PDB file of C-alpha atoms in Angstrom:
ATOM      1  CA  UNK A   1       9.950  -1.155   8.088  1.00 55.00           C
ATOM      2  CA  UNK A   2      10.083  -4.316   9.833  1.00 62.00           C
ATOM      3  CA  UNK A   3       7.302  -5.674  12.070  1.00 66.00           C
ATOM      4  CA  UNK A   4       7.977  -8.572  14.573  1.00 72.00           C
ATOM      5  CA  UNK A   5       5.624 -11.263  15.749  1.00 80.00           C
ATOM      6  CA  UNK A   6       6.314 -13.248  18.589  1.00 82.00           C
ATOM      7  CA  UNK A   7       4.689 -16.029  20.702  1.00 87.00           C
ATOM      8  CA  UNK A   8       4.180 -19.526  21.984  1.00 89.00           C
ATOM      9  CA  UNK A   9       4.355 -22.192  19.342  1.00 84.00           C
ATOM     10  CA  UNK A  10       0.868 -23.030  17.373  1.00 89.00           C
ATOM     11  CA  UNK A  11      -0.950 -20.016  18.834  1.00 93.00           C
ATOM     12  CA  UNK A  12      -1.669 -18.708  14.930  1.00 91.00           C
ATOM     13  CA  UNK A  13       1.425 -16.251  14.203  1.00 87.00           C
ATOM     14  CA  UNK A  14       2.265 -17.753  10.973  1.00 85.00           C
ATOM     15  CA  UNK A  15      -1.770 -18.047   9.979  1.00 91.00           C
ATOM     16  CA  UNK A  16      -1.630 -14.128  10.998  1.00 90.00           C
ATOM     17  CA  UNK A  17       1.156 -13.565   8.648  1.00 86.00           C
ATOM     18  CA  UNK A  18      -0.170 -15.074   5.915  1.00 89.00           C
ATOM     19  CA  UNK A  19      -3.280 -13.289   6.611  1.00 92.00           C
ATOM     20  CA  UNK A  20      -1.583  -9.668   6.003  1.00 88.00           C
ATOM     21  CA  UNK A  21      -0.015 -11.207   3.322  1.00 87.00           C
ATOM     22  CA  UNK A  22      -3.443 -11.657   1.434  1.00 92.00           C
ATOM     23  CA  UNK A  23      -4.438  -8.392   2.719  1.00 92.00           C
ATOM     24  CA  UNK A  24      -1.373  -6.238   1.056  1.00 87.00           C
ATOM     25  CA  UNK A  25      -1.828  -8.949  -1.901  1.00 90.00           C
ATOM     26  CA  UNK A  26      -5.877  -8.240  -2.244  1.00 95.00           C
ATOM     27  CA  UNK A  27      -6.530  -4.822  -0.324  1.00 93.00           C
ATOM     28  CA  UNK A  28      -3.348  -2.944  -0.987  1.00 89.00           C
ATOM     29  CA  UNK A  29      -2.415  -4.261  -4.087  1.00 89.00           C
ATOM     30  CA  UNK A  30       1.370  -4.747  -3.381  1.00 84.00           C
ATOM     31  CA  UNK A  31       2.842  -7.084  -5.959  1.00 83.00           C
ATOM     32  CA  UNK A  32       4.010 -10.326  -5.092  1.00 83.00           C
ATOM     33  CA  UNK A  33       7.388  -9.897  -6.050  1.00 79.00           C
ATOM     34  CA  UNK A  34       7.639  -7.556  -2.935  1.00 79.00           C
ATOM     35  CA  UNK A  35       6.747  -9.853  -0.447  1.00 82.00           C
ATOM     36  CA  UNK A  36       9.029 -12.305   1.036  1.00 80.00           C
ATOM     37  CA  UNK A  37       7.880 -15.042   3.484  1.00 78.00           C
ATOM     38  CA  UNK A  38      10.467 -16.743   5.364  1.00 77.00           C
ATOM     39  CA  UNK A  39       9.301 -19.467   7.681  1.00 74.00           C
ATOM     40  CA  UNK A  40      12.406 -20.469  10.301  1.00 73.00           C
ATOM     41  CA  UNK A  41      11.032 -23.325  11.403  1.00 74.00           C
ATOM     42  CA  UNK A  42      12.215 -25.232   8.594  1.00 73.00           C
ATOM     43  CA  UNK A  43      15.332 -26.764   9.071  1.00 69.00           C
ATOM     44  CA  UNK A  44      17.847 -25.276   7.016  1.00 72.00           C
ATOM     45  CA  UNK A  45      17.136 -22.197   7.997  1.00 71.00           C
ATOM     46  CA  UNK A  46      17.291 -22.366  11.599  1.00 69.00           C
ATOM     47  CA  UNK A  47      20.728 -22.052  11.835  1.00 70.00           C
ATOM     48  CA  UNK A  48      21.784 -19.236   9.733  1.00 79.00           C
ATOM     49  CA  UNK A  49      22.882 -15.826  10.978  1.00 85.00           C
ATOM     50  CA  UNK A  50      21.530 -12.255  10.498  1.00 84.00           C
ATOM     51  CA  UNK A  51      24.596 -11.659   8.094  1.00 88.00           C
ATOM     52  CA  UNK A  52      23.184 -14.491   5.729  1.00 86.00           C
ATOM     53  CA  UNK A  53      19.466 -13.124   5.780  1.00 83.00           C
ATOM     54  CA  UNK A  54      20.681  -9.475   4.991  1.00 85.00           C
ATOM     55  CA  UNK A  55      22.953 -10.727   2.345  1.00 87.00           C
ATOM     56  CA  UNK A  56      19.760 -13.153   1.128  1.00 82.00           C
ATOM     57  CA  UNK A  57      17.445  -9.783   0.743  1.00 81.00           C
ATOM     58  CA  UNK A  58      20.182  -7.422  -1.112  1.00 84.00           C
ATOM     59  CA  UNK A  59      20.277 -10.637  -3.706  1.00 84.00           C
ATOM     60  CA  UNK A  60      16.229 -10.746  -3.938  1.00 80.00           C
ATOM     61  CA  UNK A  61      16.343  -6.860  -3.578  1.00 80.00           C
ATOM     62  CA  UNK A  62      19.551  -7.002  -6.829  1.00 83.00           C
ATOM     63  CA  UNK A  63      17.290  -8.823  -8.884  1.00 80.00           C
ATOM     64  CA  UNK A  64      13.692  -7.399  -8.488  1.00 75.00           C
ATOM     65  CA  UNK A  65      12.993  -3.401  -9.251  1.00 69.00           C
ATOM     66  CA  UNK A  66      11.464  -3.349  -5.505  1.00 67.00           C
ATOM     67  CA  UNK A  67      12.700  -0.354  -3.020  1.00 63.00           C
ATOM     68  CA  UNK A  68      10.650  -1.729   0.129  1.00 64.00           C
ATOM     69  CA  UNK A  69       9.774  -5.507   0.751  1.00 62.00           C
ATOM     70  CA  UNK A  70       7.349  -6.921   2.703  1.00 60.00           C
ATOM     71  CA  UNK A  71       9.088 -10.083   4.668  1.00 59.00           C
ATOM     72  CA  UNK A  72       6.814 -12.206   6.934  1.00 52.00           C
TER      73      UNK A  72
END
């Protein structure tokens, strides 16, 4: 499952993400370990392709026992 946020800069997207990520953390009790928060914004990120971040979550994915990840 993959949710999308969009929108203007500084109108709170990132302060709603972290938001649900408190809520799966506190109310659903999701481990940690599932979650993966990727900001592009900073600057070594902004350039990579969709290749790199699906390779990037197969090697979190390889070495955690997690089936389903949460990725804000």
């Amino acid at each position: 499952l993959i949710k999308v946020l969009i929108g203007q800069r500084r109108v709170g997207k990132s302060y709603i993400m972290r938001q649900l990520v408190d809520f799966l953390l506190e109310e659903k009790n999701v481990e940690k370990e599932s979650i993966i928060y990727i900001n592009f914004e900073i600057d070594y990120l902004k350039y990579k392709t969709i290749s790199w971040l699906d390779e990037y979550i197969k090697g979190i994915q390889a070495k955690t026992s997690w089936r389903n990840a949460w990725i804000s």
